[in-house]
PDB file of C-alpha atoms and ligand atoms in Angstrom:
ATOM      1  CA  UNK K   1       0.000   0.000   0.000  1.00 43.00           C
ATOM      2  CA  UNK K   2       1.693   3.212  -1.478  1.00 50.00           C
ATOM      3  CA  UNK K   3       2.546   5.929   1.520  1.00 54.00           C
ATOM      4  CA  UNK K   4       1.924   9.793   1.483  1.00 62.00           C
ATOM      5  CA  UNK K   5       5.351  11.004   0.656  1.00 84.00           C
ATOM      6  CA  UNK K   6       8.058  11.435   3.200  1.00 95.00           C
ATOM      7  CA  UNK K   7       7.345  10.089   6.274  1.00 95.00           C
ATOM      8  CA  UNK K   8       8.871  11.419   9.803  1.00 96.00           C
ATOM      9  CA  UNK K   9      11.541   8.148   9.372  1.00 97.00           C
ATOM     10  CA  UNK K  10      12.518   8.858   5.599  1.00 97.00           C
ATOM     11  CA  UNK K  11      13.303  12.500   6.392  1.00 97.00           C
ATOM     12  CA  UNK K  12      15.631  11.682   9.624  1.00 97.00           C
ATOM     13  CA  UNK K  13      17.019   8.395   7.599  1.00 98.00           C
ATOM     14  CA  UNK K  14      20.855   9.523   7.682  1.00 98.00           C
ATOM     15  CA  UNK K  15      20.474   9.178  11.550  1.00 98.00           C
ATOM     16  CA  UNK K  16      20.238   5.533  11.104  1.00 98.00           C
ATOM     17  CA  UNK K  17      22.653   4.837   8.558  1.00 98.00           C
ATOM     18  CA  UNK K  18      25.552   2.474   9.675  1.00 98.00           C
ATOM     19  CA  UNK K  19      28.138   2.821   6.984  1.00 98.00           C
ATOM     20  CA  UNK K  20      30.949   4.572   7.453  1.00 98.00           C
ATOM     21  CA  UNK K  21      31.005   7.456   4.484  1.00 98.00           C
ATOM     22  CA  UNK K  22      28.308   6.431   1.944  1.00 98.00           C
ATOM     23  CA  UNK K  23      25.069   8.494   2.516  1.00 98.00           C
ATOM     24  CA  UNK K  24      26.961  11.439   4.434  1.00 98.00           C
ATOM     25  CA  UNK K  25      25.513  13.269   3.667  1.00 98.00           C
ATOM     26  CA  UNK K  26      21.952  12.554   2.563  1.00 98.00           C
ATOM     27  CA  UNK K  27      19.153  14.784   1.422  1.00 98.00           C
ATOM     28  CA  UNK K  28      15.559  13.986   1.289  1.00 98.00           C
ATOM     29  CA  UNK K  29      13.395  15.585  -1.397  1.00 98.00           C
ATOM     30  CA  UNK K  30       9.636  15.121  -1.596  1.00 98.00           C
ATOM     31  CA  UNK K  31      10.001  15.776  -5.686  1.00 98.00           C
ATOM     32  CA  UNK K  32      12.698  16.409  -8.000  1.00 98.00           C
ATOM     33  CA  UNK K  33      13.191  16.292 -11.447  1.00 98.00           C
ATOM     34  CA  UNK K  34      15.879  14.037 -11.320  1.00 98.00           C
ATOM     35  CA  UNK K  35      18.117  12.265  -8.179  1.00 98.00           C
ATOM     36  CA  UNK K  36      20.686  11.986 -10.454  1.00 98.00           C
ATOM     37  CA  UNK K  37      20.424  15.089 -12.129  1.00 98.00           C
ATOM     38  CA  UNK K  38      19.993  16.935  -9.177  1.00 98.00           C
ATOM     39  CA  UNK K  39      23.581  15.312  -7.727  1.00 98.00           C
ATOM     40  CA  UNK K  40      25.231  16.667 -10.592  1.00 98.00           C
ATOM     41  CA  UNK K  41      24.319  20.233  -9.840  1.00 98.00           C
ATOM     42  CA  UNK K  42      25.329  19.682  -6.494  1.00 98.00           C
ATOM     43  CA  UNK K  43      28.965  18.309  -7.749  1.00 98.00           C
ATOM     44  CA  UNK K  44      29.699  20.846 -10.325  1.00 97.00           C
ATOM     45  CA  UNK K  45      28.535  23.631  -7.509  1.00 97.00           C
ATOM     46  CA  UNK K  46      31.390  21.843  -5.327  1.00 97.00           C
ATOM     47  CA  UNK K  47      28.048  21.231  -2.631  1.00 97.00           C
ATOM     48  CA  UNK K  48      28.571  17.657  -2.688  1.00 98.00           C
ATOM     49  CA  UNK K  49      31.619  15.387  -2.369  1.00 98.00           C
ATOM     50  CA  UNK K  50      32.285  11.672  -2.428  1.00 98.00           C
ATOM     51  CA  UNK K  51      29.818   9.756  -0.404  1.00 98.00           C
ATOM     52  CA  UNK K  52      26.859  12.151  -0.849  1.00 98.00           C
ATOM     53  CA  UNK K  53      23.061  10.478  -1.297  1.00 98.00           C
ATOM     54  CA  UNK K  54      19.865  12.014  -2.284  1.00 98.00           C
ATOM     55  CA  UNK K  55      16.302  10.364  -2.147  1.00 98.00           C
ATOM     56  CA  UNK K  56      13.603  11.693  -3.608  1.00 98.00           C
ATOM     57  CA  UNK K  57       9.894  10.193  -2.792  1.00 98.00           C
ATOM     58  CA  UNK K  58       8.990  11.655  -6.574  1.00 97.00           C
ATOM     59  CA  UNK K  59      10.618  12.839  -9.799  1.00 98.00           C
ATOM     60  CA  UNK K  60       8.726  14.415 -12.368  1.00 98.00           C
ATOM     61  CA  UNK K  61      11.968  13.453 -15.101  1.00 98.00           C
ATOM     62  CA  UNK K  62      13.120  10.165 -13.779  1.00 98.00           C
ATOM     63  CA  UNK K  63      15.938   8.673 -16.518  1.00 97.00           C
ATOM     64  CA  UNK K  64      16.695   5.874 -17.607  1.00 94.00           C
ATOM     65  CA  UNK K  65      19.024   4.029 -19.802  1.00 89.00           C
ATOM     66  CA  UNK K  66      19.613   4.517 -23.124  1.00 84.00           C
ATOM     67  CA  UNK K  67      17.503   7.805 -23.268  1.00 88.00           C
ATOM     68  CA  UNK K  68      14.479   6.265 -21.673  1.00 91.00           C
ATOM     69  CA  UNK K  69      12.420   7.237 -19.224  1.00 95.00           C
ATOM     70  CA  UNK K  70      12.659   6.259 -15.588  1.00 96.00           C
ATOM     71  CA  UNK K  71       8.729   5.563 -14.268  1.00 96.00           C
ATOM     72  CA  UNK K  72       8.932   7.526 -10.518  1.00 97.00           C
ATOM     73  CA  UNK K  73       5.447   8.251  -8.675  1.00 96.00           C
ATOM     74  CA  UNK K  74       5.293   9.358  -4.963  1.00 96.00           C
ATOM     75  CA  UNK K  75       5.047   6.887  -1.918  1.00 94.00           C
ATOM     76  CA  UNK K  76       6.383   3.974  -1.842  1.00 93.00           C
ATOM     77  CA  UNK K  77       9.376   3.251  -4.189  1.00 97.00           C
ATOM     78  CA  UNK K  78      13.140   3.945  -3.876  1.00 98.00           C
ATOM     79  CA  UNK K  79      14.407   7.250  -6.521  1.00 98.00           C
ATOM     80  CA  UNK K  80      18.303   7.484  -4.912  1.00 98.00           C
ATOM     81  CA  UNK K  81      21.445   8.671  -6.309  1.00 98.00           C
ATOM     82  CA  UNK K  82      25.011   8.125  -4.614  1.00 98.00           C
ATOM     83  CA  UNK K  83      28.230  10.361  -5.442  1.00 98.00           C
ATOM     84  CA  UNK K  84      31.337   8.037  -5.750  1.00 98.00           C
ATOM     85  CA  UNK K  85      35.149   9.866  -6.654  1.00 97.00           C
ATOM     86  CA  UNK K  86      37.232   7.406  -7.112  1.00 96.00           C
ATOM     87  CA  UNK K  87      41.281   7.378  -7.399  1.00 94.00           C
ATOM     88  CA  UNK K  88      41.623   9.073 -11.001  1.00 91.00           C
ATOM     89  CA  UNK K  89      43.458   5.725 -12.147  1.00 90.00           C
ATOM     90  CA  UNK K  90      40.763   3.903 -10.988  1.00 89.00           C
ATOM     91  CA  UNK K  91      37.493   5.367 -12.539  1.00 87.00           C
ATOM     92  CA  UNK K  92      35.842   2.412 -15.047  1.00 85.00           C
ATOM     93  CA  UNK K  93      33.367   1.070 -16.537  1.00 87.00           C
ATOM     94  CA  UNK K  94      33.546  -1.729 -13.549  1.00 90.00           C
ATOM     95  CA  UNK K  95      31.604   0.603 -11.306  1.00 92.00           C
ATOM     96  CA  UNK K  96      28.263  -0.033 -12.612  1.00 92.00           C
ATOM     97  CA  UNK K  97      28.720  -3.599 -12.296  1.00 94.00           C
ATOM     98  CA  UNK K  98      29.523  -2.778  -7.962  1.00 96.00           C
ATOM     99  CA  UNK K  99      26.289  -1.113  -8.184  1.00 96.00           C
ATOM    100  CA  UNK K 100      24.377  -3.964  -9.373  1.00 97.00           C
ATOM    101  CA  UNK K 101      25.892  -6.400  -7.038  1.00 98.00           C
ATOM    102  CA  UNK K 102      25.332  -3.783  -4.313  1.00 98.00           C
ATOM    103  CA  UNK K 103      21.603  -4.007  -5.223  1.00 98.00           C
ATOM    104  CA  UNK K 104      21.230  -7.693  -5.208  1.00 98.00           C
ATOM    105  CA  UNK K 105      23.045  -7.961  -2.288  1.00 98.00           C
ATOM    106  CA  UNK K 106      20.685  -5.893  -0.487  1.00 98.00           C
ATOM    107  CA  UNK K 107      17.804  -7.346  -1.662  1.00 98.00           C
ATOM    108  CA  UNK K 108      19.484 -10.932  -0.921  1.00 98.00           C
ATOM    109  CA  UNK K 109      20.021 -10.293   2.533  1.00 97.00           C
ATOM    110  CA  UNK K 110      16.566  -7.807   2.821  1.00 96.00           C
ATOM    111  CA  UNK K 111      14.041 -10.317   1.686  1.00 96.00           C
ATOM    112  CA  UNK K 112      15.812 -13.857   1.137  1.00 97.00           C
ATOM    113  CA  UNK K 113      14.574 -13.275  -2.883  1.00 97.00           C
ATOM    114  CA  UNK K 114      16.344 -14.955  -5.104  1.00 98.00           C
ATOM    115  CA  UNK K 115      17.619 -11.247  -6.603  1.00 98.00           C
ATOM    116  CA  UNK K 116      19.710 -11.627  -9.904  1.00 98.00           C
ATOM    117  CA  UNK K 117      21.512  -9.178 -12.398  1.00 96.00           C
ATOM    118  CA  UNK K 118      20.367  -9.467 -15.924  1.00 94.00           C
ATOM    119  CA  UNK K 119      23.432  -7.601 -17.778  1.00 92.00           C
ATOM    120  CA  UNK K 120      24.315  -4.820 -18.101  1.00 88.00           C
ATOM    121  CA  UNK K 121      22.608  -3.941 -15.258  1.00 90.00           C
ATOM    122  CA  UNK K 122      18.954  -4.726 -14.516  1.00 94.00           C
ATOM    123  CA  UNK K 123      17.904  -6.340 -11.395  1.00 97.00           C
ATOM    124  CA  UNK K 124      15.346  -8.992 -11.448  1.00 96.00           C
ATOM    125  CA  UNK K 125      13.802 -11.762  -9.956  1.00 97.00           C
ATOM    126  CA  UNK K 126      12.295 -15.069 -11.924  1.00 94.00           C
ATOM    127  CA  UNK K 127      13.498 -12.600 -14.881  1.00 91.00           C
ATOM    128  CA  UNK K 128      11.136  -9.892 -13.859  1.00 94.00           C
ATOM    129  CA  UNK K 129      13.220  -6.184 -13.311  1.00 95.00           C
ATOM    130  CA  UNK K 130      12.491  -4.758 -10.183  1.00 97.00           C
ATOM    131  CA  UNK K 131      15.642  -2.043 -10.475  1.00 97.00           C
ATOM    132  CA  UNK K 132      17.172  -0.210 -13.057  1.00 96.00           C
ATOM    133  CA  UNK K 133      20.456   1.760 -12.771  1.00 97.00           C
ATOM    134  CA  UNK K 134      21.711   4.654 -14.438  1.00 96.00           C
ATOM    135  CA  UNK K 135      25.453   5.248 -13.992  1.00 95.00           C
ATOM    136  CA  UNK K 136      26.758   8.360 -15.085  1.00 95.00           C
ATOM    137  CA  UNK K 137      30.706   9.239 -15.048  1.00 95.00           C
ATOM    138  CA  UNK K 138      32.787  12.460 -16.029  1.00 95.00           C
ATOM    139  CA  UNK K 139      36.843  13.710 -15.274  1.00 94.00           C
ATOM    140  CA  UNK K 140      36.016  17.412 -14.158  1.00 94.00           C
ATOM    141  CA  UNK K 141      36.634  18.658 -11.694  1.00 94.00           C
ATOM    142  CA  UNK K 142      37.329  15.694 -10.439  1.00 94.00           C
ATOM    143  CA  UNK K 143      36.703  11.929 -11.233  1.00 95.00           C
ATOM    144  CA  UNK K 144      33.139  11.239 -10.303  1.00 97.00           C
ATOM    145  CA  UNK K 145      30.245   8.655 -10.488  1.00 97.00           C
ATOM    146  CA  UNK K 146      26.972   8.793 -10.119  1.00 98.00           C
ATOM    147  CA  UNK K 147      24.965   5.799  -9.275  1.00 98.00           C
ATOM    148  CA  UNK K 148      21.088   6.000  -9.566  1.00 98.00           C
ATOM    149  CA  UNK K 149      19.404   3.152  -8.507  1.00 98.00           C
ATOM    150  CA  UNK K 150      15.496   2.932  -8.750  1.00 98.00           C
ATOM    151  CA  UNK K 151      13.449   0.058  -6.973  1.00 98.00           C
ATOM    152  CA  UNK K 152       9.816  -0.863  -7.651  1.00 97.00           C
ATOM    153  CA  UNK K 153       9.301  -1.298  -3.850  1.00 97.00           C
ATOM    154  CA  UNK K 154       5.732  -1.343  -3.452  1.00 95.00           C
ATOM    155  CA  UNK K 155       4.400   1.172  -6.145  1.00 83.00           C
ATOM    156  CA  UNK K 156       2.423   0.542  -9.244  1.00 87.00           C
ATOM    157  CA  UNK K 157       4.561  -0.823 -12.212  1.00 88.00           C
ATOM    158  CA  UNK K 158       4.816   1.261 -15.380  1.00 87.00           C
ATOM    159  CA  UNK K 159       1.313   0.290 -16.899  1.00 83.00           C
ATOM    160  CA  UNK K 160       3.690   0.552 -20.315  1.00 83.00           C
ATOM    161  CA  UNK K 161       6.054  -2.639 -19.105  1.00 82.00           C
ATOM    162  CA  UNK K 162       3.867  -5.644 -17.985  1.00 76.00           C
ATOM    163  CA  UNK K 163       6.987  -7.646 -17.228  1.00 83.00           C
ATOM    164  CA  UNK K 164       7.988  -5.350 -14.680  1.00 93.00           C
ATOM    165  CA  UNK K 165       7.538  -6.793 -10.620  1.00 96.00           C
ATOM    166  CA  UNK K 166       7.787  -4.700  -7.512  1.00 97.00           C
ATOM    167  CA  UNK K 167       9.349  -6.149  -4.489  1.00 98.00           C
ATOM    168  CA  UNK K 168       6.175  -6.337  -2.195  1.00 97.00           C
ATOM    169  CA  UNK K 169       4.479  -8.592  -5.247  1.00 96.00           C
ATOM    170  CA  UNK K 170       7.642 -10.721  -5.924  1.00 97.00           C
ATOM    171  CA  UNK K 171       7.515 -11.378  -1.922  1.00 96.00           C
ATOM    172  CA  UNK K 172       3.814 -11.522  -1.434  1.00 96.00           C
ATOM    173  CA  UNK K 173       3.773  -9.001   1.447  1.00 94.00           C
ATOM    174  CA  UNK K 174       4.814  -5.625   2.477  1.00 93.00           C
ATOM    175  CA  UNK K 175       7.945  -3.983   2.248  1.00 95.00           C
ATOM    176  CA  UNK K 176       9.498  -1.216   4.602  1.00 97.00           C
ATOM    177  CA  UNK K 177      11.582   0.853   2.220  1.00 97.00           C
ATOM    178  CA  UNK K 178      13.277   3.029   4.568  1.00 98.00           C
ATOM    179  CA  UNK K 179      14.965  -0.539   5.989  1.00 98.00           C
ATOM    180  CA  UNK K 180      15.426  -1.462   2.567  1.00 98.00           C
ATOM    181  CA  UNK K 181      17.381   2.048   1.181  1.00 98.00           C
ATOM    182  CA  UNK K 182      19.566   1.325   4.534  1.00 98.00           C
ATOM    183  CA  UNK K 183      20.390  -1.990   3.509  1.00 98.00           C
ATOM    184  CA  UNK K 184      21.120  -1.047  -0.060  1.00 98.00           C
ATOM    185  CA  UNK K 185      23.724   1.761   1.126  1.00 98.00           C
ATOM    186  CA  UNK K 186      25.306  -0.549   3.389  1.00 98.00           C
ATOM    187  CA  UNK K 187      25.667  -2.978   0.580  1.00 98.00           C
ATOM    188  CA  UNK K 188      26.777   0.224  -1.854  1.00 98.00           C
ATOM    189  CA  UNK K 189      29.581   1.166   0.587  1.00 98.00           C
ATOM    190  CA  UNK K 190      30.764  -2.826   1.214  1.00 98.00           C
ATOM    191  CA  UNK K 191      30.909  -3.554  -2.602  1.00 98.00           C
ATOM    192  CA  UNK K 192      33.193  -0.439  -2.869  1.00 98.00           C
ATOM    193  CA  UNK K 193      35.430  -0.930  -0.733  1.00 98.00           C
ATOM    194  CA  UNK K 194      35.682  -4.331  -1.601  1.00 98.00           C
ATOM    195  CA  UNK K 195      36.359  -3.078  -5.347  1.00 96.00           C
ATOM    196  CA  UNK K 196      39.003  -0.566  -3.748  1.00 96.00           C
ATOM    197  CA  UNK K 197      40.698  -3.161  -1.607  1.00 97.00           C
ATOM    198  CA  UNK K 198      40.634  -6.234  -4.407  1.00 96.00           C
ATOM    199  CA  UNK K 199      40.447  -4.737  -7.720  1.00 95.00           C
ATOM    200  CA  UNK K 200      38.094  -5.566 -10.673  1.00 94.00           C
ATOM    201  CA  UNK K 201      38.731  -9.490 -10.280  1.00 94.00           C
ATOM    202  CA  UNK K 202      36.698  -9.313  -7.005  1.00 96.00           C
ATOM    203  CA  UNK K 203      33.711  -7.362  -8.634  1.00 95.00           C
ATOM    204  CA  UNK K 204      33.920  -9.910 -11.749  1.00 95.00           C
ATOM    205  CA  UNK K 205      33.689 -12.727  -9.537  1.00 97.00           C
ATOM    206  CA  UNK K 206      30.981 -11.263  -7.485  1.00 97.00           C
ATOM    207  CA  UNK K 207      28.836 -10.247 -10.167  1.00 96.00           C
ATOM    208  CA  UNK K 208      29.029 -13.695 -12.683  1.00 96.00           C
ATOM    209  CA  UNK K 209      28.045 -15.181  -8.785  1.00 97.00           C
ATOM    210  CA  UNK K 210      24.368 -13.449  -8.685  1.00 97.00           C
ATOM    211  CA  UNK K 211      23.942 -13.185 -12.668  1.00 96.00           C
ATOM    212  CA  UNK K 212      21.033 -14.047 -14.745  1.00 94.00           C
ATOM    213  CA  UNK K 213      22.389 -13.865 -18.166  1.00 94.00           C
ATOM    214  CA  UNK K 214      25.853 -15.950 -18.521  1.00 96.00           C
ATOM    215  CA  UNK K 215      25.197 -19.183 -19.729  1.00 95.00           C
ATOM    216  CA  UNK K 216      22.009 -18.572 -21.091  1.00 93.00           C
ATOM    217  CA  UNK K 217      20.982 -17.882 -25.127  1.00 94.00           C
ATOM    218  CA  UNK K 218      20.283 -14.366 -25.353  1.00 93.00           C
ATOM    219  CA  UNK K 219      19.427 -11.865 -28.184  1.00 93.00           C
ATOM    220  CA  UNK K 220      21.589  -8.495 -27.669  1.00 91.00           C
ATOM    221  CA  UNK K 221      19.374  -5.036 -29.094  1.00 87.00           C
ATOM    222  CA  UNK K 222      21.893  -3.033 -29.803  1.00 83.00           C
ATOM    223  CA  UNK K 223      20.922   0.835 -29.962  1.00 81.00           C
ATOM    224  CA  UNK K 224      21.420   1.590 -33.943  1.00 85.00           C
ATOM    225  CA  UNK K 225      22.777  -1.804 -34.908  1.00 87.00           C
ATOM    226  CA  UNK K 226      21.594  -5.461 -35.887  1.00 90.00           C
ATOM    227  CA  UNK K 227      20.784  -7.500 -32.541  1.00 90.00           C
ATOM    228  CA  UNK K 228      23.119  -9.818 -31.891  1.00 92.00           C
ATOM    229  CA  UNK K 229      22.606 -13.393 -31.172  1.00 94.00           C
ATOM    230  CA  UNK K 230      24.736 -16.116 -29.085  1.00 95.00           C
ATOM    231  CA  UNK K 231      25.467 -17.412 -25.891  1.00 96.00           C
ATOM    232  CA  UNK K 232      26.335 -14.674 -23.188  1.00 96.00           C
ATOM    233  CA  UNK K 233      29.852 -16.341 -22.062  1.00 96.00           C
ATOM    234  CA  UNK K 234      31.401 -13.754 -19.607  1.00 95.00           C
ATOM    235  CA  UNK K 235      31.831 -10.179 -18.389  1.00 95.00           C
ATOM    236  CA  UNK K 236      34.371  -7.634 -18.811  1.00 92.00           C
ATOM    237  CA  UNK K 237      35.938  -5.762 -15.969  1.00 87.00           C
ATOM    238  CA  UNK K 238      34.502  -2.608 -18.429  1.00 86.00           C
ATOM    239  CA  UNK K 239      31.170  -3.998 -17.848  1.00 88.00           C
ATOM    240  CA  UNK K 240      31.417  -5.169 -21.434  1.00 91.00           C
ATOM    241  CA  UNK K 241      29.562  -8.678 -22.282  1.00 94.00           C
ATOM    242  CA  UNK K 242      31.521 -11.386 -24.246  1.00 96.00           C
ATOM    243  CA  UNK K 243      29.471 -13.258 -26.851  1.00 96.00           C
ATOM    244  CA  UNK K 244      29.874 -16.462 -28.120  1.00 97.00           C
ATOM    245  CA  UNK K 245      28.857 -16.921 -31.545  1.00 95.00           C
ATOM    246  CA  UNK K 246      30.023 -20.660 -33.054  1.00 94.00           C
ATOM    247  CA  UNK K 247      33.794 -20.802 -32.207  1.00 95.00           C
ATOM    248  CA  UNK K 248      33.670 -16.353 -32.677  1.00 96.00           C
ATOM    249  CA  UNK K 249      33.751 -14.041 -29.632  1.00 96.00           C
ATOM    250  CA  UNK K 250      32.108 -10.921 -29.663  1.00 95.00           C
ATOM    251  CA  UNK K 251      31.702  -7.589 -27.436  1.00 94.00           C
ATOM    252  CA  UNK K 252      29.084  -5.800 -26.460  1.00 91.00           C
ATOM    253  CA  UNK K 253      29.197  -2.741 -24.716  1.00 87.00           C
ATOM    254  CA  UNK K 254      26.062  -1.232 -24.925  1.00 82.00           C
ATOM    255  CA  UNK K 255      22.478  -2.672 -25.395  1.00 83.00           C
ATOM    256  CA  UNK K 256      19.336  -4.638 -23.743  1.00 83.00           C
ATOM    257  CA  UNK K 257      19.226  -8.474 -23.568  1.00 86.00           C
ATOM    258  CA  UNK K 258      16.146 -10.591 -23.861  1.00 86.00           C
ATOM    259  CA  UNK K 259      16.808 -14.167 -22.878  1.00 81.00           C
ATOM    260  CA  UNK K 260      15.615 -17.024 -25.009  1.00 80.00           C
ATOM    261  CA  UNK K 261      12.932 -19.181 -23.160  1.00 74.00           C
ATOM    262  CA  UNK K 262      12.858 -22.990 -23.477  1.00 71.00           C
ATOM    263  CA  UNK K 263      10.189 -22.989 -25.967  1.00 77.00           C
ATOM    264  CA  UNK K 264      12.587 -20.738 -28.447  1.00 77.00           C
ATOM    265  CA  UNK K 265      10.934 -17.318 -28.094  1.00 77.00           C
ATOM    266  CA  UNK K 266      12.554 -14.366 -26.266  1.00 73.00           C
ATOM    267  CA  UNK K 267      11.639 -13.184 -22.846  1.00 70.00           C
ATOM    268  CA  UNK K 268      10.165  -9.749 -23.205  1.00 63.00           C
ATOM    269  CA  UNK K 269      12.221  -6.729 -22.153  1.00 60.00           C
ATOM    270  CA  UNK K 270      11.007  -5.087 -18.900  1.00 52.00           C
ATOM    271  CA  UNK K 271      12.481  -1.361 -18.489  1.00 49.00           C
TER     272      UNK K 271
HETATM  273  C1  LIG F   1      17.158   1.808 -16.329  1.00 86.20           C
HETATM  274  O1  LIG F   1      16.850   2.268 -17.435  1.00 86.20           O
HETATM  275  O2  LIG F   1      16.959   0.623 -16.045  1.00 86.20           O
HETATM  276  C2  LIG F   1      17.809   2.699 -15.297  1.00 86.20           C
HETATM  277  C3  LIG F   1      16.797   3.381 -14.436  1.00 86.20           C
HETATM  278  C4  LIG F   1      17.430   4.232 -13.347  1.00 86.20           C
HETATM  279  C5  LIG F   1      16.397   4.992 -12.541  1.00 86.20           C
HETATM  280  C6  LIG F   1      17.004   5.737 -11.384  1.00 86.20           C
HETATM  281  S1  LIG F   1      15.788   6.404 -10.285  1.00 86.20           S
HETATM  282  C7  LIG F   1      17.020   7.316  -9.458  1.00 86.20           C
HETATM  283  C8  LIG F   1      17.965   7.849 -10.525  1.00 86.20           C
HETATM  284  N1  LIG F   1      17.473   9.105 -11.059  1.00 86.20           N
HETATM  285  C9  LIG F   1      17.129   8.999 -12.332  1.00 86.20           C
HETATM  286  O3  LIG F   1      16.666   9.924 -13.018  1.00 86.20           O
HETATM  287  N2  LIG F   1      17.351   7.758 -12.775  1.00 86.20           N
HETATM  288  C10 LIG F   1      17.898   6.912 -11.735  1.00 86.20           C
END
């Protein structure tokens, strides 16, 4: 049952946090146009630094990948955006894939689901998306990262995307998502420092160990270009997939995959 905006609890959430620098600060919005928009302005004003979280119970321009848009009414989901600046000879496609795993992990350890990643970066459960994330990454002033996550918690699904599941229906029961957003920082700040301490090999082993897609007969849509067809063999420490096409290996960087079902068709895609 959808909320009325922020509650008391969501607008006093940093008091509860337990991590050590990720969601210090945070800011609670009622609407915005974008979380990760609205980061950016923050950034480039030099008003937020590494570490900094916004949440916003609304946005009226929600984005998603690959131009789309990002489906964001009031009370009861998860809009949040987290400022990472990593070491200059560090920044990477790889971060996209800690945010993924930071997701799962939360939602793993949140509601015992059996959470997966679908690449590049969609989380979903029985192949329904629940999450999308939007990474977005620049050199000025400084490196910097910007990791939007949005989670169907317990709001209406985009009538537009049938395939789409919120957690309270995957889980057949209600959903705090104040406890969740704490989880998924905690899990944001762990996968980082992780990435920090052990380098991309950690974050390529993590990931391929909560995947949905390698393995598994998929059809690549590529923006502008042919889909691609094969088996989805491994991951990149870009966040690039390897293909497998016959005895040829391709790479994708960019693009959506549908995975083929047993009886040959494609699973539809679920943005
Ligand atoms: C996708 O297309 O799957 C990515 C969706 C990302 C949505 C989140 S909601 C919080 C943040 N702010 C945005 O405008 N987009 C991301």
């Amino acid at each position: 049952m959808a909320g009325t905006g922020v509650s008391p609890r969501m607008r006093l959430i940093e008091q509860e946090l337990e991590t050590q620098w990720l969601g210090r600060p945070t800011t609670i919005l009622a609407e915005v146009d974008s979380t990760n928009r609205w980061l950016k302005r923050q950034f480039m004003t030099g008003w937020a630094a590494h570490g900094a979280a916004v949440w916003s119970d609304a946005q009226t321009e929600g984005r998603g990948r690959l131009g789309r848009a990002w489906y964001s009414p009031a009370g009861a989901n998860i809009y949040t955006s987290i400022l990472l600046c990593p070491p200059r000879q560090r920044l990477s496609g790889v971060l996209s894939l800690v945010a993924g795993i930071a997701v799962v992990h939360a939602v793993r350890r949140h509601t015992g689901l059996d959470a997966r990643i679908k690449w590049p970066n969609d989380a979903v459960i029985a192949g329904r998306k629940f999450c999308g994330i939007l990474v977005e990454a620049g050199v000025e002033p400084e490196p910097w990262v910007i990791i939007g996550v949005g989670v169907n918690v317990g709001g209406p699904i985009n009538p537009a995307f049938a395939h789409a599941v919120s957690l309270a229906e995957a889980l057949g029961g209600h959903l705090v998502r104040e406890d969740l957003w704490l989880d998924l920082m905690q899990s944001l700040e762990e996968a980082y420092d992780q990435w920090l301490n052990h380098g991309d090999q950690w974050v390529i082993q993590a990931w391929t160990s909560v995947n949905a897609t390698l393995g598994q007969r998929v059809r690549v849509n590529r923006p502008g270009h042919d889909p691609w067809e094969g088996i989805a063999e491994r991951i990149d420490s870009d966040g690039g997939l390897w293909l497998r096409q016959g005895t040829r290996l391709k790479k994708v960087i960019a693009g959506e995959v549908s995975i083929r079902l047993a009886d040959g068709r494609y699973a539809p895609d679920s943005f």
